[in-house]
Short mmCIF file of C-alpha atoms and ligand atoms in Angstrom, two decimals:
data_model
loop_
_atom_site.label_atom_id
_atom_site.label_comp_id
_atom_site.label_asym_id
_atom_site.label_seq_id
_atom_site.Cartn_x
_atom_site.Cartn_y
_atom_site.Cartn_z
CA MET P 420 6.70 -11.35 10.58
CA ILE P 421 9.41 -9.09 9.35
CA GLU P 422 12.09 -10.92 11.28
CA ARG P 423 11.54 -14.08 9.34
CA ASN P 424 14.56 -15.87 8.13
CA LEU P 425 15.40 -15.30 4.52
CA LYS P 426 18.47 -17.52 4.63
CA ASP P 427 17.15 -20.02 2.18
CA GLU P 428 15.44 -17.46 0.05
CA GLY P 429 18.35 -15.77 -1.65
CA GLU P 430 19.88 -12.35 -1.47
CA SER P 431 18.33 -9.08 -0.47
CA VAL P 432 19.15 -5.42 -0.14
CA VAL P 433 18.47 -4.19 3.38
CA ILE P 434 17.10 -0.67 3.81
CA LEU P 435 17.56 0.77 7.26
CA ASP P 436 14.73 3.23 7.76
CA PHE P 437 15.45 6.52 9.46
CA GLY P 438 11.90 7.67 8.96
CA SER P 439 11.98 9.29 5.55
CA GLN P 440 8.67 9.66 3.79
CA TYR P 441 10.48 8.12 0.79
CA THR P 442 11.68 4.88 2.39
CA GLN P 443 8.98 2.74 0.82
CA LEU P 444 9.80 4.35 -2.48
CA ILE P 445 13.41 3.15 -2.18
CA ALA P 446 12.13 -0.40 -1.64
CA ARG P 447 9.87 -0.11 -4.66
CA ARG P 448 12.64 1.19 -6.89
CA ILE P 449 14.87 -1.71 -5.91
CA ARG P 450 12.18 -4.26 -6.57
CA ALA P 451 11.45 -2.61 -9.90
CA GLU P 452 15.02 -3.65 -10.79
CA LYS P 453 14.00 -7.22 -9.89
CA VAL P 454 16.09 -7.28 -6.74
CA PHE P 455 14.52 -8.25 -3.44
CA SER P 456 14.58 -5.61 -0.69
CA VAL P 457 13.52 -5.45 2.90
CA ILE P 458 13.01 -2.46 5.21
CA MET P 459 14.29 -2.72 8.79
CA PRO P 460 14.55 -0.31 11.72
CA PRO P 461 17.99 1.18 12.50
CA SER P 462 17.78 -0.56 15.86
CA SER P 463 18.20 -3.93 14.10
CA LYS P 464 20.99 -6.08 15.50
CA LEU P 465 23.78 -7.33 13.29
CA ASP P 466 22.45 -10.90 13.41
CA GLU P 467 19.01 -9.76 12.33
CA ILE P 468 20.52 -7.93 9.38
CA LYS P 469 22.71 -10.91 8.52
CA ASN P 470 19.62 -13.13 8.52
CA GLU P 471 18.37 -11.19 5.53
CA LYS P 472 21.48 -12.22 3.57
CA PRO P 473 22.24 -8.67 2.47
CA ILE P 474 24.29 -8.04 -0.62
CA GLY P 475 24.02 -4.32 0.06
CA ILE P 476 22.68 -1.92 2.65
CA ILE P 477 20.93 1.40 2.12
CA LEU P 478 20.52 3.96 4.87
CA SER P 479 17.43 6.02 4.16
CA GLY P 480 16.86 9.70 4.69
CA GLY P 481 15.03 10.95 7.75
CA PRO P 482 13.64 14.06 9.42
CA SER P 483 16.22 14.23 12.21
CA SER P 484 19.50 16.12 12.27
CA VAL P 485 22.60 14.05 12.97
CA THR P 486 23.85 17.07 14.91
CA ALA P 487 20.93 16.87 17.35
CA GLU P 488 21.24 15.00 20.58
CA GLY P 489 19.46 11.67 20.56
CA SER P 490 19.26 11.53 16.76
CA PRO P 491 18.85 7.95 15.52
CA GLU P 492 21.98 5.90 15.01
CA LEU P 493 22.77 2.40 13.92
CA ALA P 494 22.65 -0.40 16.45
CA ALA P 495 24.76 -2.70 14.29
CA ASP P 496 28.26 -2.27 12.90
CA ILE P 497 27.06 -2.66 9.34
CA PHE P 498 30.50 -1.89 7.90
CA SER P 499 31.80 -5.13 9.43
CA LEU P 500 29.64 -7.07 6.95
CA GLY P 501 31.84 -5.94 4.09
CA VAL P 502 28.88 -5.37 1.75
CA PRO P 503 28.38 -2.10 -0.15
CA VAL P 504 26.60 0.66 1.74
CA LEU P 505 24.70 3.61 0.28
CA GLY P 506 23.57 6.43 2.54
CA ILE P 507 20.88 8.75 1.26
CA CYS P 508 20.56 12.24 2.80
CA TYR P 509 20.39 11.53 6.56
CA GLY P 510 22.07 8.21 5.73
CA MET P 511 25.01 10.01 4.11
CA GLN P 512 25.28 12.45 7.00
CA LEU P 513 25.28 9.59 9.47
CA ILE P 514 27.98 7.70 7.57
CA SER P 515 30.05 10.88 7.47
CA LYS P 516 29.61 11.47 11.19
CA MET P 517 30.46 7.84 11.98
CA LYS P 518 33.58 8.11 9.85
CA GLY P 519 34.68 11.22 11.71
CA ALA P 520 33.69 13.99 9.28
CA GLU P 521 32.16 17.26 10.33
CA VAL P 522 28.45 17.68 9.69
CA GLU P 523 26.87 21.06 10.12
CA ARG P 524 23.31 22.16 10.51
CA ALA P 525 22.49 24.56 7.66
CA ASP P 526 20.63 27.74 8.54
CA HIS P 527 17.96 26.91 6.01
CA ARG P 528 16.72 23.71 4.46
CA GLU P 529 17.73 23.08 0.85
CA TYR P 530 14.63 21.83 -0.88
CA GLY P 531 13.91 21.28 -4.56
CA HIS P 532 15.78 20.84 -7.82
CA THR P 533 19.54 21.29 -8.12
CA VAL P 534 21.79 20.57 -11.04
CA VAL P 535 24.89 18.64 -10.00
CA GLU P 536 28.12 17.98 -11.89
CA VAL P 537 29.25 14.39 -11.76
CA GLN P 538 32.88 13.20 -11.68
CA THR P 539 33.77 10.59 -14.23
CA GLY P 540 35.22 7.23 -13.33
CA ASN P 541 32.87 6.13 -10.60
CA GLU P 542 30.45 3.24 -10.69
CA LEU P 543 27.45 5.00 -9.20
CA PHE P 544 26.94 7.44 -12.07
CA VAL P 545 27.87 5.17 -15.00
CA ASP P 546 25.75 5.90 -18.10
CA THR P 547 24.38 9.15 -16.68
CA PRO P 548 25.29 12.63 -18.01
CA HIS P 549 27.96 14.88 -16.56
CA SER P 550 25.38 17.45 -15.55
CA GLN P 551 22.08 16.23 -14.13
CA ARG P 552 19.03 17.41 -12.22
CA VAL P 553 18.49 15.98 -8.75
CA TRP P 554 16.01 16.47 -5.90
CA MET P 555 17.34 17.84 -2.63
CA SER P 556 15.59 17.94 0.70
CA HIS P 557 17.96 18.37 3.62
CA GLY P 558 18.93 20.58 6.51
CA ASP P 559 22.33 19.16 7.52
CA ARG P 560 25.36 19.15 5.27
CA VAL P 561 28.70 17.46 5.31
CA ILE P 562 31.58 19.99 5.25
CA THR P 563 34.50 17.84 4.16
CA PRO P 564 34.40 14.22 3.11
CA PRO P 565 35.50 11.70 5.73
CA ASP P 566 38.96 10.13 5.38
CA GLY P 567 39.11 7.73 2.47
CA PHE P 568 36.16 9.37 0.69
CA ARG P 569 36.19 11.59 -2.39
CA VAL P 570 33.54 13.85 -3.83
CA ILE P 571 31.90 12.27 -6.88
CA ALA P 572 29.20 14.88 -7.52
CA GLY P 573 28.61 18.42 -6.43
CA SER P 574 27.01 21.75 -7.21
CA GLU P 575 27.60 25.27 -6.02
CA SER P 576 24.95 25.05 -3.35
CA SER P 577 25.79 21.45 -2.47
CA PRO P 578 29.50 20.90 -3.04
CA LEU P 579 29.25 17.43 -1.50
CA ALA P 580 26.22 16.12 -3.38
CA ALA P 581 27.76 12.64 -3.57
CA ILE P 582 30.77 11.05 -1.89
CA ALA P 583 32.43 7.67 -2.21
CA ASP P 584 34.95 5.43 -0.50
CA GLU P 585 35.37 3.20 -3.50
CA LYS P 586 37.85 0.87 -1.86
CA ASN P 587 35.33 -0.11 0.81
CA ARG P 588 32.34 0.40 -1.48
CA ILE P 589 30.66 3.00 0.75
CA TYR P 590 28.66 5.74 -0.96
CA GLY P 591 26.70 8.76 0.15
CA LEU P 592 24.14 10.87 -1.72
CA GLN P 593 22.96 14.19 -0.39
CA PHE P 594 19.99 14.08 -2.78
CA HIS P 595 17.18 11.56 -3.20
CA PRO P 596 17.71 9.17 -6.12
CA GLU P 597 14.41 7.40 -5.30
CA VAL P 598 12.15 10.33 -6.12
CA PHE P 599 10.85 10.91 -9.58
CA HIS P 600 12.31 14.42 -9.81
CA THR P 601 15.87 13.09 -9.74
CA VAL P 602 16.10 12.56 -13.47
CA TYR P 603 18.70 9.76 -13.42
CA GLY P 604 17.69 8.36 -10.03
CA THR P 605 16.65 5.00 -11.44
CA ASP P 606 20.03 4.62 -13.19
CA ILE P 607 21.88 5.53 -10.01
CA ILE P 608 19.94 2.94 -7.99
CA LYS P 609 20.42 0.37 -10.73
CA ASN P 610 24.18 1.04 -10.78
CA PHE P 611 24.35 0.59 -7.03
CA LEU P 612 22.46 -2.70 -7.22
CA LEU P 613 23.92 -4.31 -10.30
CA ARG P 614 27.43 -2.83 -10.56
CA ILE P 615 28.34 -2.19 -6.95
CA CYS P 616 26.39 -4.89 -5.06
CA GLY P 617 26.55 -7.39 -7.93
CA ALA P 618 22.83 -8.16 -7.58
CA GLU P 619 21.17 -10.66 -9.92
CA PRO P 620 17.94 -9.21 -11.30
CA THR P 621 15.88 -12.35 -10.78
CA TRP P 622 13.18 -11.32 -8.36
CA GLY P 623 9.64 -11.20 -9.73
CA SER P 624 6.18 -12.72 -9.63
CA GLN P 625 7.28 -16.13 -10.81
CA SER P 626 10.13 -16.54 -8.32
CA PHE P 627 7.92 -15.09 -5.61
CA VAL P 628 5.08 -17.52 -6.28
CA GLU P 629 7.38 -20.55 -6.53
CA ARG P 630 9.10 -19.66 -3.29
CA GLU P 631 5.89 -18.93 -1.37
CA VAL P 632 4.16 -22.08 -2.60
CA GLU P 633 7.10 -24.16 -1.35
CA LYS P 634 7.13 -22.38 1.98
CA ILE P 635 3.38 -22.73 2.54
CA ARG P 636 3.55 -26.45 1.75
CA GLU P 637 6.43 -26.97 4.13
CA ARG P 638 4.70 -25.10 6.92
CA VAL P 639 1.18 -26.41 6.54
CA LYS P 640 1.99 -30.05 5.69
CA SER P 641 -1.33 -31.88 5.97
CA SER P 642 -3.08 -29.30 8.20
CA ARG P 643 -6.07 -27.27 7.12
CA VAL P 644 -6.13 -23.53 6.52
CA LEU P 645 -9.03 -21.14 6.89
CA CYS P 646 -9.28 -17.77 5.17
CA ALA P 647 -11.78 -14.98 4.65
CA VAL P 648 -12.22 -13.69 1.12
CA SER P 649 -14.03 -10.55 0.03
CA GLY P 650 -13.35 -10.39 -3.69
CA GLY P 651 -10.87 -7.57 -3.08
CA VAL P 652 -7.41 -7.71 -4.63
CA ASP P 653 -5.44 -8.66 -1.53
CA SER P 654 -7.62 -11.49 -0.26
CA SER P 655 -8.19 -12.85 -3.79
CA VAL P 656 -4.47 -12.98 -4.59
CA MET P 657 -3.69 -14.45 -1.17
CA ALA P 658 -6.35 -17.14 -1.56
CA CYS P 659 -5.17 -18.04 -5.07
CA LEU P 660 -1.61 -18.36 -3.85
CA VAL P 661 -2.46 -20.53 -0.86
CA ASP P 662 -4.81 -22.53 -3.06
CA ARG P 663 -1.99 -23.17 -5.49
CA ALA P 664 0.11 -24.49 -2.62
CA ILE P 665 -2.38 -26.70 -0.78
CA GLY P 666 -5.60 -26.87 -2.83
CA SER P 667 -8.49 -28.41 -0.92
CA GLN P 668 -6.76 -28.10 2.45
CA LEU P 669 -7.81 -24.45 2.17
CA VAL P 670 -11.30 -23.40 3.21
CA PRO P 671 -12.09 -19.91 1.81
CA VAL P 672 -15.10 -18.24 3.44
CA PHE P 673 -17.00 -15.43 1.73
CA VAL P 674 -19.51 -13.60 3.92
CA ASP P 675 -22.36 -11.54 2.46
CA ASN P 676 -22.92 -8.85 5.08
CA GLY P 677 -25.77 -7.27 3.15
CA LEU P 678 -23.60 -4.20 2.63
CA LEU P 679 -22.01 -5.14 -0.68
CA ARG P 680 -22.49 -3.41 -4.02
CA LEU P 681 -24.93 -4.26 -6.80
CA ASN P 682 -24.46 -7.86 -8.04
CA GLU P 683 -21.20 -8.05 -6.09
CA VAL P 684 -22.12 -11.28 -4.32
CA ASP P 685 -22.68 -13.14 -7.58
CA GLU P 686 -19.65 -11.63 -9.28
CA VAL P 687 -17.30 -12.48 -6.43
CA LYS P 688 -18.69 -16.01 -6.07
CA LYS P 689 -18.18 -16.59 -9.78
CA ILE P 690 -14.65 -15.23 -9.93
CA LEU P 691 -13.44 -17.04 -6.84
CA SER P 692 -15.05 -20.34 -7.82
CA GLU P 693 -13.35 -20.09 -11.20
CA HIS P 694 -9.93 -19.45 -9.70
CA LEU P 695 -9.86 -21.64 -6.64
CA SER P 696 -9.68 -25.40 -6.66
CA ALA P 697 -10.77 -25.36 -3.02
CA GLU P 698 -14.50 -25.13 -2.56
CA LEU P 699 -15.79 -21.66 -1.63
CA VAL P 700 -17.91 -21.49 1.52
CA PHE P 701 -20.51 -18.80 0.98
CA VAL P 702 -22.42 -17.47 3.98
CA ASP P 703 -25.41 -15.21 3.51
CA ALA P 704 -25.38 -13.37 6.83
CA SER P 705 -27.04 -10.22 5.47
CA GLU P 706 -30.08 -10.53 7.75
CA GLN P 707 -27.89 -10.79 10.82
CA PHE P 708 -25.90 -7.67 9.89
CA LEU P 709 -28.85 -5.56 8.79
CA LYS P 710 -30.91 -6.48 11.83
CA GLY P 711 -27.97 -5.57 14.06
CA LEU P 712 -27.79 -2.17 12.38
CA GLU P 713 -31.46 -1.32 12.70
CA GLY P 714 -32.01 1.99 14.48
CA VAL P 715 -28.28 2.66 14.84
CA THR P 716 -27.11 6.06 13.61
CA ASP P 717 -23.72 6.60 15.22
CA SER P 718 -20.91 5.83 12.81
CA GLU P 719 -18.56 4.28 15.34
CA GLU P 720 -21.33 2.12 16.70
CA LYS P 721 -22.21 0.98 13.21
CA ARG P 722 -18.59 -0.05 12.65
CA LYS P 723 -18.47 -1.92 15.95
CA ILE P 724 -21.64 -3.84 15.22
CA ILE P 725 -20.43 -4.83 11.76
CA GLY P 726 -17.02 -5.82 13.13
CA SER P 727 -18.35 -8.03 15.87
CA CYS P 728 -21.01 -9.55 13.62
CA PHE P 729 -18.30 -10.54 11.17
CA ILE P 730 -16.23 -12.17 13.87
CA ASP P 731 -19.28 -14.13 15.11
CA VAL P 732 -20.09 -15.38 11.63
CA PHE P 733 -16.49 -16.29 10.92
CA ARG P 734 -16.12 -18.11 14.23
CA GLU P 735 -19.26 -20.13 13.51
CA GLN P 736 -17.85 -21.19 10.16
CA SER P 737 -14.50 -22.11 11.61
CA GLU P 738 -16.25 -24.36 14.12
CA LYS P 739 -18.50 -25.84 11.47
CA PHE P 740 -15.68 -26.67 9.03
CA GLY P 741 -12.79 -26.95 11.51
CA PRO P 742 -10.61 -27.65 13.21
CA PHE P 743 -8.07 -25.39 11.55
CA GLU P 744 -4.51 -24.85 12.56
CA PHE P 745 -3.83 -21.89 10.30
CA LEU P 746 -5.53 -18.69 9.22
CA ALA P 747 -4.32 -17.10 5.96
CA GLN P 748 -4.57 -13.33 5.57
CA GLY P 749 -3.83 -10.85 2.79
CA THR P 750 -1.71 -8.49 4.90
CA LEU P 751 0.52 -6.30 2.73
CA TYR P 752 3.94 -4.83 3.43
CA PRO P 753 2.75 -1.28 4.14
CA ASP P 754 0.53 -2.71 6.91
CA VAL P 755 3.54 -4.50 8.36
CA ILE P 756 5.71 -1.40 8.20
CA GLU P 757 3.03 0.77 9.70
CA SER P 758 2.48 -1.55 12.63
CA ARG P 759 6.18 -1.53 13.47
CA SER P 760 7.75 1.23 15.44
CA THR P 761 10.49 3.16 13.74
CA VAL P 762 11.47 6.80 13.76
CA GLY P 763 10.19 9.88 11.99
CA PRO P 764 7.01 10.44 10.05
CA SER P 765 6.60 6.84 8.92
CA ALA P 766 6.22 6.03 12.61
CA MET P 767 2.77 7.56 12.43
CA ILE P 768 0.51 4.57 12.64
CA LYS P 769 -2.24 4.65 10.07
CA SER P 770 -5.55 5.55 11.51
CA HIS P 771 -7.46 3.05 9.39
CA HIS P 772 -10.25 1.52 11.29
CA ASN P 773 -9.76 -2.07 10.36
CA VAL P 774 -13.38 -3.07 10.59
CA GLY P 775 -14.23 -6.12 8.60
CA GLY P 776 -10.93 -7.67 9.55
CA LEU P 777 -10.21 -10.29 12.15
CA PRO P 778 -8.72 -9.92 15.61
CA GLU P 779 -5.33 -11.47 16.22
CA ASN P 780 -6.47 -13.75 19.01
CA LEU P 781 -8.64 -16.19 17.11
CA GLY P 782 -6.23 -18.91 18.11
CA PHE P 783 -4.76 -19.72 14.70
CA GLU P 784 -1.24 -19.55 13.41
CA LEU P 785 -1.09 -16.87 10.75
CA ILE P 786 -0.03 -17.32 7.16
CA GLU P 787 0.56 -13.98 5.45
CA PRO P 788 2.20 -14.74 2.12
CA LEU P 789 1.91 -11.17 0.80
CA ASP P 790 3.44 -9.49 3.82
CA LEU P 791 6.53 -8.41 1.93
CA LEU P 792 4.72 -6.98 -1.09
CA PHE P 793 3.38 -3.60 -2.10
CA LYS P 794 -0.03 -3.23 -3.70
CA ASP P 795 1.28 -2.97 -7.26
CA GLU P 796 3.40 -6.08 -6.71
CA VAL P 797 0.33 -7.91 -5.39
CA ARG P 798 -1.46 -6.94 -8.58
CA GLU P 799 1.41 -8.36 -10.63
CA VAL P 800 1.34 -11.60 -8.68
CA GLY P 801 -2.43 -11.70 -9.22
CA ALA P 802 -1.96 -11.33 -12.96
CA PHE P 803 0.68 -14.06 -12.90
CA LEU P 804 -1.79 -16.32 -11.08
CA GLY P 805 -4.31 -15.71 -13.84
CA LEU P 806 -6.72 -13.33 -12.12
CA SER P 807 -8.48 -11.06 -14.61
CA ASP P 808 -7.72 -7.34 -14.95
CA HIS P 809 -11.21 -6.68 -13.67
CA THR P 810 -10.32 -8.37 -10.38
CA ILE P 811 -6.84 -7.00 -9.90
CA ASP P 812 -7.55 -3.39 -10.76
CA ARG P 813 -10.48 -3.15 -8.34
CA HIS P 814 -10.60 -0.13 -6.08
CA PRO P 815 -10.30 -0.70 -2.34
CA PHE P 816 -13.64 -1.35 -0.64
CA PRO P 817 -14.00 -0.92 3.12
CA GLY P 818 -14.89 -3.85 5.38
CA PRO P 819 -18.07 -2.15 6.65
CA GLY P 820 -19.09 -1.72 3.01
CA LEU P 821 -21.96 0.56 2.04
CA ALA P 822 -22.80 1.20 5.71
CA VAL P 823 -20.10 3.90 5.84
CA ARG P 824 -21.54 5.46 2.69
CA LEU P 825 -24.99 5.92 4.19
CA PRO P 826 -24.56 8.52 6.91
CA GLY P 827 -27.04 7.78 9.68
CA GLU P 828 -29.17 4.66 9.88
CA VAL P 829 -28.62 1.91 7.32
CA LYS P 830 -32.02 1.25 5.80
CA ARG P 831 -32.60 -1.49 3.29
CA GLU P 832 -34.36 0.75 0.77
CA ASP P 833 -31.47 3.23 0.99
CA LEU P 834 -29.00 0.46 0.32
CA GLU P 835 -30.90 -0.29 -2.88
CA LEU P 836 -30.84 3.36 -3.97
CA LEU P 837 -27.15 3.70 -3.19
CA ARG P 838 -26.35 0.51 -5.12
CA GLN P 839 -27.99 1.91 -8.23
CA VAL P 840 -26.21 5.26 -8.00
CA ASP P 841 -22.87 3.62 -7.31
CA ARG P 842 -23.21 1.26 -10.24
CA ILE P 843 -23.99 4.08 -12.69
CA PHE P 844 -20.95 6.04 -11.50
CA ILE P 845 -18.55 3.08 -11.58
CA ASP P 846 -19.78 1.84 -14.96
CA ALA P 847 -19.31 5.32 -16.40
CA LEU P 848 -15.78 5.54 -14.99
CA ARG P 849 -14.92 2.22 -16.61
CA ARG P 850 -16.63 3.10 -19.87
CA ASP P 851 -14.81 6.42 -20.21
CA GLY P 852 -11.42 5.12 -19.11
CA PHE P 853 -11.19 6.92 -15.76
CA TYR P 854 -11.56 3.92 -13.45
CA GLY P 855 -7.86 3.04 -13.50
CA GLU P 856 -6.83 6.66 -13.06
CA VAL P 857 -8.42 7.06 -9.67
CA TRP P 858 -7.48 5.29 -6.46
CA GLN P 859 -11.06 4.91 -5.34
CA ALA P 860 -14.49 6.07 -6.46
CA PHE P 861 -17.92 5.59 -4.99
CA ALA P 862 -21.22 7.21 -4.18
CA VAL P 863 -22.65 8.32 -0.85
CA LEU P 864 -26.36 8.75 -0.22
CA LEU P 865 -27.16 11.60 2.13
CA PRO P 866 -30.04 11.40 4.60
CA VAL P 867 -31.33 14.81 3.47
CA LYS P 868 -34.00 15.60 0.91
CA SER P 869 -34.18 18.63 -1.32
CA VAL P 870 -36.60 20.12 -3.77
CA GLY P 871 -36.37 19.49 -7.48
CA VAL P 872 -38.51 19.64 -10.56
CA MET P 873 -39.10 16.75 -12.96
CA GLY P 874 -41.25 17.62 -15.99
CA ASP P 875 -44.09 19.61 -14.49
CA GLU P 876 -43.81 18.07 -11.09
CA ARG P 877 -42.08 19.19 -7.98
CA THR P 878 -39.94 16.47 -6.41
CA TYR P 879 -38.64 16.11 -2.89
CA GLN P 880 -35.91 13.52 -2.98
CA ARG P 881 -32.48 12.47 -1.76
CA THR P 882 -29.03 13.81 -2.61
CA ALA P 883 -26.24 11.54 -3.83
CA VAL P 884 -22.62 12.57 -3.50
CA LEU P 885 -19.99 11.23 -5.85
CA ARG P 886 -16.48 10.81 -4.47
CA ALA P 887 -13.40 10.01 -6.54
CA VAL P 888 -9.88 10.40 -5.19
CA THR P 889 -6.32 10.01 -6.35
CA SER P 890 -3.84 8.59 -3.89
CA THR P 891 -0.89 6.23 -3.63
CA ASP P 892 -1.67 4.57 -0.34
CA GLY P 893 -5.01 5.86 0.88
CA MET P 894 -3.33 7.72 3.75
CA THR P 895 -3.47 11.02 1.95
CA ALA P 896 -5.68 11.70 -1.03
CA ASP P 897 -6.74 14.42 -3.40
CA TRP P 898 -10.13 14.72 -5.05
CA ALA P 899 -9.94 13.57 -8.65
CA LYS P 900 -10.24 16.32 -11.25
CA LEU P 901 -12.74 14.44 -13.40
CA PRO P 902 -13.88 16.43 -16.45
CA TYR P 903 -17.03 18.52 -16.05
CA GLU P 904 -18.60 16.88 -19.09
CA PHE P 905 -18.12 13.47 -17.53
CA LEU P 906 -19.64 14.57 -14.22
CA GLN P 907 -22.51 16.15 -16.07
CA THR P 908 -23.28 12.93 -17.98
CA VAL P 909 -23.13 10.85 -14.81
CA SER P 910 -25.30 13.30 -12.89
CA ASN P 911 -27.94 13.28 -15.64
CA GLU P 912 -27.91 9.52 -15.82
CA ILE P 913 -28.35 9.15 -12.07
CA ILE P 914 -31.18 11.65 -11.78
CA ASN P 915 -32.97 10.20 -14.81
CA LYS P 916 -32.62 6.59 -13.84
CA VAL P 917 -32.67 6.43 -10.07
CA ASP P 918 -36.11 7.12 -8.75
CA GLY P 919 -35.56 8.75 -5.36
CA VAL P 920 -32.51 10.88 -6.15
CA ASN P 921 -32.99 14.37 -7.59
CA ARG P 922 -29.63 15.97 -6.81
CA VAL P 923 -26.01 14.95 -7.33
CA ALA P 924 -23.00 16.65 -5.73
CA TYR P 925 -19.29 16.01 -6.27
CA ASP P 926 -17.04 15.89 -3.20
CA ILE P 927 -14.05 18.22 -3.65
CA SER P 928 -12.36 17.65 -0.31
CA SER P 929 -8.87 16.27 0.14
CA LYS P 930 -7.53 13.99 2.85
CA PRO P 931 -6.49 15.45 5.23
CA PRO P 932 -8.48 17.21 6.54
CA SER P 933 -11.36 15.09 5.21
CA THR P 934 -11.24 11.30 5.03
CA ILE P 935 -11.92 9.26 1.92
CA GLU P 936 -15.03 7.59 3.30
CA TRP P 937 -17.79 9.70 4.80
CA GLU P 938 -17.95 7.73 8.04
P1 XMP M 242 -10.48 6.84 5.18
O1 XMP M 242 -11.95 6.98 5.08
O2 XMP M 242 -10.00 6.56 6.58
O3 XMP M 242 -10.11 5.53 4.34
O4 XMP M 242 -9.74 7.98 4.53
C1 XMP M 242 -8.85 5.16 3.89
C2 XMP M 242 -8.96 3.87 3.11
O5 XMP M 242 -9.34 2.81 4.00
C3 XMP M 242 -10.57 2.24 3.61
N1 XMP M 242 -11.32 1.97 4.83
C4 XMP M 242 -11.47 0.76 5.38
N2 XMP M 242 -11.04 -0.45 4.97
N3 XMP M 242 -12.09 -1.44 6.85
C5 XMP M 242 -11.37 -1.55 5.71
O6 XMP M 242 -11.04 -2.69 5.35
C6 XMP M 242 -12.52 -0.25 7.30
O7 XMP M 242 -13.16 -0.18 8.32
C7 XMP M 242 -12.20 0.89 6.52
N4 XMP M 242 -12.49 2.21 6.67
C8 XMP M 242 -11.92 2.85 5.60
C9 XMP M 242 -11.23 3.29 2.73
O8 XMP M 242 -12.15 2.72 1.82
C10 XMP M 242 -10.04 3.90 2.03
O9 XMP M 242 -9.59 3.09 0.97
#
């Protein structure tokens, strides 16, 4: 996927990833300047890098020390390309080492804010103040600049905060311009892109959509394309995009697994029918799923049953409406990066249990038009394609749906209770303006009962747990600090309106060590 040829698609800035936790952030910052960027492993060959038509190359930071044996190096002689190069942290140390400078391992890691003094007369710091706050996070340091380089920024603790070989347009930054704490980081990145690489800021939703539509048409020709849609952001945007390219050659399939939220089936059917010219195939398979789940209490088993049920239903539909040559999927860039091997912490494959997805061996050729985009970019493309805010700001919803929010057996009456609780919580979040501030929010219905008192009567009913988290990618998350008053109002509303729930708890666990979902 990632190796695809961008030759006819214009210029890009190539980021070689040494495993920094900030690598994706670099890509985002570049795209925010309307310049296309692609992340590749340092093991990339020169031809592979050339294929991306780079107008500049960035070497990311990373957890290794260039002084350590076996530390990652570059497979390609990137300097032979003659395009500007910017090394950040590990990237700068590597450039220095490659150019023959001495790099030393510091006895302690420098971490946090530093104020650096910037030399005038260099392109990287144009329009930024002489003295500026930057974010450092490094163990190694370069002692003297390599031949041909001069220091363009420094501080007492980091005398070589930035170096440059202006003749060959090679730059190194000891600090991280991509992180928010580097006050003029955005300007520095912008200067590198526009002034040093000569990038044209033309990348955006419109150029993306035009280019993808053309590519899909060329690839698909008169063949037919199958896709699964759930009403979630990724699959909705993907379907709209493919629909724009090939219209009725697309067959979008929406499966009701009986585990969706209140009124979700009708809402999703309505939205997708409004936005797609292709006819939506709706399959009510709820009986099949719920029957399969009867008596099952183990969470992994529940996931397996749901996963295989989905594949069965989808296969049936593909035979009924087929044959299809292609399957379109809403895979995003982080999924692509995470499934590739690289070095350092970003090599940790996400542990997401992709239940509700499809296996790779269904026998179709894949079309993944969003595989170079981040979530916020997908949302922008969605807005450009005319999807409503309500659709594009939706929280993620897991493939196994409400089944993972009902610990233990999935009973139909419990699904109904959970749907009511969830709806009250989500409506309140939207009403009070908190919905967009949290990454994900939902309710869980516990299989335990507790004592309560309603009027003069003793009650013995279920406990609902509310969960709201903040996150940027779902891999780590913090519990959302929703105001007490808000939680109080929601709790009252749930207990008053939902017959069967007499207690509401708020989940204050972070991920890790907890997960976002309860199962
Ligand atoms: P956890 O619970 O692992 O969830 O912290 C992280 C994110 O992934 C979603 N999730 C899933 N999404 N199929 C999906 O499509 C799944 O099986 C699945 N399990 C969890 C979860 O909602 C959260 O956004």
